[in-house]
Structure formats: structure tokens, C-alpha cells
Amino acid sequence: MGRTLDGNSPPQRKDVDHNFFLLFSVIDENLSWYLDDNIAAYCSDPTSVDKEDEDFQESNRMHAINGFVFGNLPELNMCAQKHVAWHLFGMGNEIDVHTAFFHGQLLTVRGHRTDVAHIFPATFVTAEMVPQKSGTWLISCEVNSHLKSKV
Ligand SMILES: [Cu+2]
């Protein structure tokens, strides 16, 4: 057991078979330096955009895991019956309260059996698991407003 550096990789636990690092965040495009440029470039009628409209502002909050939005996180592969450590991070502000839900999986978080890990801004938690079966399953944030997509 222990942590070592191999020169290029970040330190990882050696007492598990797989380490995964997931950052749950809300990327607020309303704060972008390019907001006006994007409105001008991508809106069919830029003069009709009300940047103070709550629906417009919410449409610019992108819920992401490792920066990937709309379920586009690349596949994470591991082996059944192997020990997996999930290092889960949160950053941002008060809207960055996340619940990482591992569908159909059993986790151990701080010694407790669960299927969900709670993540608050500027915190991290490690969840451990031993996947029992091979197959594809989903990781999602179960915060209601993070699940919904605006039309
Ligand atoms: Cu979330």
C-alpha cells in the first residue's frame, strides 16, 4: 500500500485495481468572457436575447462530469470482481451540490454501504466498490435540477 509517482502520472492508490477521478461541476456560461460573442455568433436574433432572463441564464449552466455535458463522459472501463476507488470532487459555488449515483452498484463511503456519494463544493470523497457483474451501468447526479434538461 502507498502512493508513488512514476514521473508523469498523478499519485494513485496502489492498493486497488482501478482508480477513477470524477469532477462534478456546473459550468456557468453566463460568466464567460465570450457570452456576448457567442450570442452574436450563434443566436438567430441576437437583439432578442435578454441576458437577465432566468430561463436563458439556466440554459447556460452546463452540468458536467469531468467537463463533459449531456451524458458524454467517455466510457470508464473496469473489471468485475476487482477493487475500484472512485475519487469524487466538487468545485464551484452553492449550486455545486451533487449526488453521484452509481446505478445498481454497491459502494462503501466512509465505512457506510450506499449507492450514492454526496459531494459539496470544494470537497472530495472516495467511494470504493467491487463490481459484481460485467456490463454497462450509469453514473449520474441525482440533484433534480441537474437531471433536467431545458428545451
Ligand atoms: Cu449535480
PDB file of C-alpha atoms and ligand atoms in Angstrom:
ATOM      1  CA  MET A   1       0.000   0.000   0.000  1.00  0.00           C
ATOM      2  CA  GLY A   2       1.173   3.551  -0.530  1.00  0.00           C
ATOM      3  CA  ARG A   3       1.476   6.275  -3.075  1.00  0.00           C
ATOM      4  CA  THR A   4       4.226   6.670  -5.618  1.00  0.00           C
ATOM      5  CA  LEU A   5       4.968   8.911  -8.552  1.00  0.00           C
ATOM      6  CA  ASP A   6       6.041   7.354 -11.845  1.00  0.00           C
ATOM      7  CA  GLY A   7       7.160  10.635 -13.356  1.00  0.00           C
ATOM      8  CA  ASN A   8       4.129  11.561 -15.461  1.00  0.00           C
ATOM      9  CA  SER A   9       1.044  10.220 -13.717  1.00  0.00           C
ATOM     10  CA  PRO A  10      -0.621  11.730 -10.675  1.00  0.00           C
ATOM     11  CA  PRO A  11      -0.253   9.713  -7.484  1.00  0.00           C
ATOM     12  CA  GLN A  12      -2.755   6.901  -7.291  1.00  0.00           C
ATOM     13  CA  ARG A  13      -3.631   4.314  -4.748  1.00  0.00           C
ATOM     14  CA  LYS A  14      -1.806   1.074  -5.352  1.00  0.00           C
ATOM     15  CA  ASP A  15      -4.000  -0.998  -3.059  1.00  0.00           C
ATOM     16  CA  VAL A  16      -6.871  -1.031  -5.571  1.00  0.00           C
ATOM     17  CA  ASP A  17      -7.143  -2.367  -9.113  1.00  0.00           C
ATOM     18  CA  HIS A  18      -8.676   0.769 -10.673  1.00  0.00           C
ATOM     19  CA  ASN A  19      -8.675   4.465  -9.750  1.00  0.00           C
ATOM     20  CA  PHE A  20     -11.124   6.886 -11.320  1.00  0.00           C
ATOM     21  CA  PHE A  21     -11.249  10.659 -10.776  1.00  0.00           C
ATOM     22  CA  LEU A  22     -14.528  12.469 -11.418  1.00  0.00           C
ATOM     23  CA  LEU A  23     -15.153  16.194 -11.090  1.00  0.00           C
ATOM     24  CA  PHE A  24     -18.835  17.117 -10.786  1.00  0.00           C
ATOM     25  CA  SER A  25     -19.407  20.742 -11.727  1.00  0.00           C
ATOM     26  CA  VAL A  26     -21.781  23.287 -13.128  1.00  0.00           C
ATOM     27  CA  ILE A  27     -20.085  25.342 -15.822  1.00  0.00           C
ATOM     28  CA  ASP A  28     -21.819  28.718 -15.825  1.00  0.00           C
ATOM     29  CA  GLU A  29     -21.537  30.157 -19.328  1.00  0.00           C
ATOM     30  CA  ASN A  30     -23.265  33.332 -18.084  1.00  0.00           C
ATOM     31  CA  LEU A  31     -19.918  34.218 -16.559  1.00  0.00           C
ATOM     32  CA  SER A  32     -17.966  33.614 -19.756  1.00  0.00           C
ATOM     33  CA  TRP A  33     -15.932  36.423 -21.262  1.00  0.00           C
ATOM     34  CA  TYR A  34     -17.326  35.197 -24.583  1.00  0.00           C
ATOM     35  CA  LEU A  35     -21.044  35.387 -23.698  1.00  0.00           C
ATOM     36  CA  ASP A  36     -21.713  38.398 -25.941  1.00  0.00           C
ATOM     37  CA  ASP A  37     -19.596  36.963 -28.745  1.00  0.00           C
ATOM     38  CA  ASN A  38     -21.479  33.656 -28.512  1.00  0.00           C
ATOM     39  CA  ILE A  39     -24.857  35.379 -28.561  1.00  0.00           C
ATOM     40  CA  ALA A  40     -23.799  37.330 -31.648  1.00  0.00           C
ATOM     41  CA  ALA A  41     -22.393  34.241 -33.362  1.00  0.00           C
ATOM     42  CA  TYR A  42     -24.984  31.581 -32.504  1.00  0.00           C
ATOM     43  CA  CYS A  43     -28.368  33.247 -31.872  1.00  0.00           C
ATOM     44  CA  SER A  44     -30.639  33.711 -34.888  1.00  0.00           C
ATOM     45  CA  ASP A  45     -31.768  37.069 -33.493  1.00  0.00           C
ATOM     46  CA  PRO A  46     -29.092  38.330 -31.085  1.00  0.00           C
ATOM     47  CA  THR A  47     -31.037  41.522 -30.323  1.00  0.00           C
ATOM     48  CA  SER A  48     -33.894  39.482 -28.806  1.00  0.00           C
ATOM     49  CA  VAL A  49     -31.701  37.847 -26.149  1.00  0.00           C
ATOM     50  CA  ASP A  50     -32.382  39.001 -22.601  1.00  0.00           C
ATOM     51  CA  LYS A  51     -29.319  38.089 -20.577  1.00  0.00           C
ATOM     52  CA  GLU A  52     -31.276  38.769 -17.369  1.00  0.00           C
ATOM     53  CA  ASP A  53     -33.985  36.202 -18.226  1.00  0.00           C
ATOM     54  CA  GLU A  54     -33.867  33.343 -15.698  1.00  0.00           C
ATOM     55  CA  ASP A  55     -34.586  30.662 -18.303  1.00  0.00           C
ATOM     56  CA  PHE A  56     -31.812  31.997 -20.520  1.00  0.00           C
ATOM     57  CA  GLN A  57     -29.403  32.026 -17.585  1.00  0.00           C
ATOM     58  CA  GLU A  58     -30.351  28.488 -16.560  1.00  0.00           C
ATOM     59  CA  SER A  59     -29.887  27.290 -20.147  1.00  0.00           C
ATOM     60  CA  ASN A  60     -26.286  28.482 -19.886  1.00  0.00           C
ATOM     61  CA  ARG A  61     -25.493  26.409 -16.800  1.00  0.00           C
ATOM     62  CA  MET A  62     -23.884  23.227 -18.077  1.00  0.00           C
ATOM     63  CA  HIS A  63     -23.916  20.276 -15.710  1.00  0.00           C
ATOM     64  CA  ALA A  64     -20.795  18.277 -16.295  1.00  0.00           C
ATOM     65  CA  ILE A  65     -18.704  15.359 -15.132  1.00  0.00           C
ATOM     66  CA  ASN A  66     -15.027  15.945 -15.936  1.00  0.00           C
ATOM     67  CA  GLY A  67     -16.185  18.778 -18.197  1.00  0.00           C
ATOM     68  CA  PHE A  68     -18.396  16.504 -20.315  1.00  0.00           C
ATOM     69  CA  VAL A  69     -22.061  17.504 -20.578  1.00  0.00           C
ATOM     70  CA  PHE A  70     -25.221  15.699 -21.707  1.00  0.00           C
ATOM     71  CA  GLY A  71     -24.005  12.204 -20.837  1.00  0.00           C
ATOM     72  CA  ASN A  72     -20.872  12.400 -22.989  1.00  0.00           C
ATOM     73  CA  LEU A  73     -18.350  11.297 -20.384  1.00  0.00           C
ATOM     74  CA  PRO A  74     -16.163   8.732 -22.174  1.00  0.00           C
ATOM     75  CA  GLU A  75     -16.666   5.145 -21.087  1.00  0.00           C
ATOM     76  CA  LEU A  76     -14.823   4.160 -17.949  1.00  0.00           C
ATOM     77  CA  ASN A  77     -13.755   0.551 -18.027  1.00  0.00           C
ATOM     78  CA  MET A  78     -13.023  -1.745 -15.131  1.00  0.00           C
ATOM     79  CA  CYS A  79     -13.163  -5.444 -14.400  1.00  0.00           C
ATOM     80  CA  ALA A  80     -15.860  -7.242 -12.454  1.00  0.00           C
ATOM     81  CA  GLN A  81     -14.754  -8.543  -9.060  1.00  0.00           C
ATOM     82  CA  LYS A  82     -11.897  -6.024  -8.903  1.00  0.00           C
ATOM     83  CA  HIS A  83     -11.412  -3.329  -6.264  1.00  0.00           C
ATOM     84  CA  VAL A  84     -12.264   0.135  -7.616  1.00  0.00           C
ATOM     85  CA  ALA A  85     -11.693   3.521  -5.956  1.00  0.00           C
ATOM     86  CA  TRP A  86     -13.729   6.497  -7.156  1.00  0.00           C
ATOM     87  CA  HIS A  87     -12.204   9.846  -6.191  1.00  0.00           C
ATOM     88  CA  LEU A  88     -15.092  12.294  -6.456  1.00  0.00           C
ATOM     89  CA  PHE A  89     -14.603  16.070  -6.400  1.00  0.00           C
ATOM     90  CA  GLY A  90     -16.824  19.119  -6.304  1.00  0.00           C
ATOM     91  CA  MET A  91     -15.898  22.703  -7.156  1.00  0.00           C
ATOM     92  CA  GLY A  92     -17.806  25.921  -7.691  1.00  0.00           C
ATOM     93  CA  ASN A  93     -20.466  27.596  -5.591  1.00  0.00           C
ATOM     94  CA  GLU A  94     -23.732  26.826  -3.795  1.00  0.00           C
ATOM     95  CA  ILE A  95     -25.294  25.233  -6.884  1.00  0.00           C
ATOM     96  CA  ASP A  96     -22.484  22.686  -6.938  1.00  0.00           C
ATOM     97  CA  VAL A  97     -24.043  20.247  -4.522  1.00  0.00           C
ATOM     98  CA  HIS A  98     -24.050  16.896  -6.262  1.00  0.00           C
ATOM     99  CA  THR A  99     -25.147  13.348  -5.579  1.00  0.00           C
ATOM    100  CA  ALA A 100     -23.115  10.861  -7.553  1.00  0.00           C
ATOM    101  CA  PHE A 101     -25.397   7.874  -8.038  1.00  0.00           C
ATOM    102  CA  PHE A 102     -23.921   4.567  -9.180  1.00  0.00           C
ATOM    103  CA  HIS A 103     -26.896   2.769 -10.697  1.00  0.00           C
ATOM    104  CA  GLY A 104     -27.193  -0.807  -9.470  1.00  0.00           C
ATOM    105  CA  GLN A 105     -23.849  -0.780  -7.666  1.00  0.00           C
ATOM    106  CA  LEU A 106     -22.884  -1.073  -4.026  1.00  0.00           C
ATOM    107  CA  LEU A 107     -20.369   1.455  -2.698  1.00  0.00           C
ATOM    108  CA  THR A 108     -18.600   1.969   0.557  1.00  0.00           C
ATOM    109  CA  VAL A 109     -18.302   5.633   1.532  1.00  0.00           C
ATOM    110  CA  ARG A 110     -16.687   6.481   4.868  1.00  0.00           C
ATOM    111  CA  GLY A 111     -17.426   2.940   6.028  1.00  0.00           C
ATOM    112  CA  HIS A 112     -21.110   3.029   5.067  1.00  0.00           C
ATOM    113  CA  ARG A 113     -22.742   0.906   2.370  1.00  0.00           C
ATOM    114  CA  THR A 114     -24.633   3.012  -0.135  1.00  0.00           C
ATOM    115  CA  ASP A 115     -25.189   3.593  -3.855  1.00  0.00           C
ATOM    116  CA  VAL A 116     -24.752   7.355  -3.759  1.00  0.00           C
ATOM    117  CA  ALA A 117     -21.991   9.747  -2.701  1.00  0.00           C
ATOM    118  CA  HIS A 118     -22.758  13.318  -1.672  1.00  0.00           C
ATOM    119  CA  ILE A 119     -20.352  15.965  -2.951  1.00  0.00           C
ATOM    120  CA  PHE A 120     -20.226  19.592  -1.832  1.00  0.00           C
ATOM    121  CA  PRO A 121     -18.250  22.494  -3.343  1.00  0.00           C
ATOM    122  CA  ALA A 122     -14.522  22.327  -2.650  1.00  0.00           C
ATOM    123  CA  THR A 123     -14.724  18.844  -1.186  1.00  0.00           C
ATOM    124  CA  PHE A 124     -13.859  15.358  -2.257  1.00  0.00           C
ATOM    125  CA  VAL A 125     -14.763  11.884  -1.155  1.00  0.00           C
ATOM    126  CA  THR A 126     -13.515   8.461  -2.088  1.00  0.00           C
ATOM    127  CA  ALA A 127     -16.070   5.758  -2.771  1.00  0.00           C
ATOM    128  CA  GLU A 128     -14.979   2.168  -3.090  1.00  0.00           C
ATOM    129  CA  MET A 129     -16.656  -0.692  -4.860  1.00  0.00           C
ATOM    130  CA  VAL A 130     -16.213  -4.202  -6.211  1.00  0.00           C
ATOM    131  CA  PRO A 131     -18.437  -4.504  -9.292  1.00  0.00           C
ATOM    132  CA  GLN A 132     -20.199  -7.850  -9.040  1.00  0.00           C
ATOM    133  CA  LYS A 133     -21.121  -8.377 -12.696  1.00  0.00           C
ATOM    134  CA  SER A 134     -19.847  -7.275 -16.068  1.00  0.00           C
ATOM    135  CA  GLY A 135     -21.992  -4.933 -18.103  1.00  0.00           C
ATOM    136  CA  THR A 136     -22.752  -1.283 -18.655  1.00  0.00           C
ATOM    137  CA  TRP A 137     -24.231   0.881 -15.941  1.00  0.00           C
ATOM    138  CA  LEU A 138     -24.838   4.564 -15.400  1.00  0.00           C
ATOM    139  CA  ILE A 139     -23.286   7.191 -13.158  1.00  0.00           C
ATOM    140  CA  SER A 140     -25.446  10.260 -12.757  1.00  0.00           C
ATOM    141  CA  CYS A 141     -26.021  13.194 -10.474  1.00  0.00           C
ATOM    142  CA  GLU A 142     -29.439  12.838  -8.883  1.00  0.00           C
ATOM    143  CA  VAL A 143     -29.933  16.503  -7.971  1.00  0.00           C
ATOM    144  CA  ASN A 144     -33.242  17.226  -9.672  1.00  0.00           C
ATOM    145  CA  SER A 145     -32.216  20.393 -11.494  1.00  0.00           C
ATOM    146  CA  HIS A 146     -29.037  18.681 -12.695  1.00  0.00           C
ATOM    147  CA  LEU A 147     -31.032  15.818 -14.230  1.00  0.00           C
ATOM    148  CA  LYS A 148     -33.458  18.029 -16.103  1.00  0.00           C
ATOM    149  CA  SER A 149     -32.560  19.363 -19.493  1.00  0.00           C
ATOM    150  CA  LYS A 150     -34.024  22.575 -20.824  1.00  0.00           C
ATOM    151  CA  VAL A 151     -35.748  22.520 -24.182  1.00  0.00           C
TER     152      VAL A 151
HETATM  153 CU    CU B   1     -25.049  17.576  -9.840  1.00  0.00          CU
END
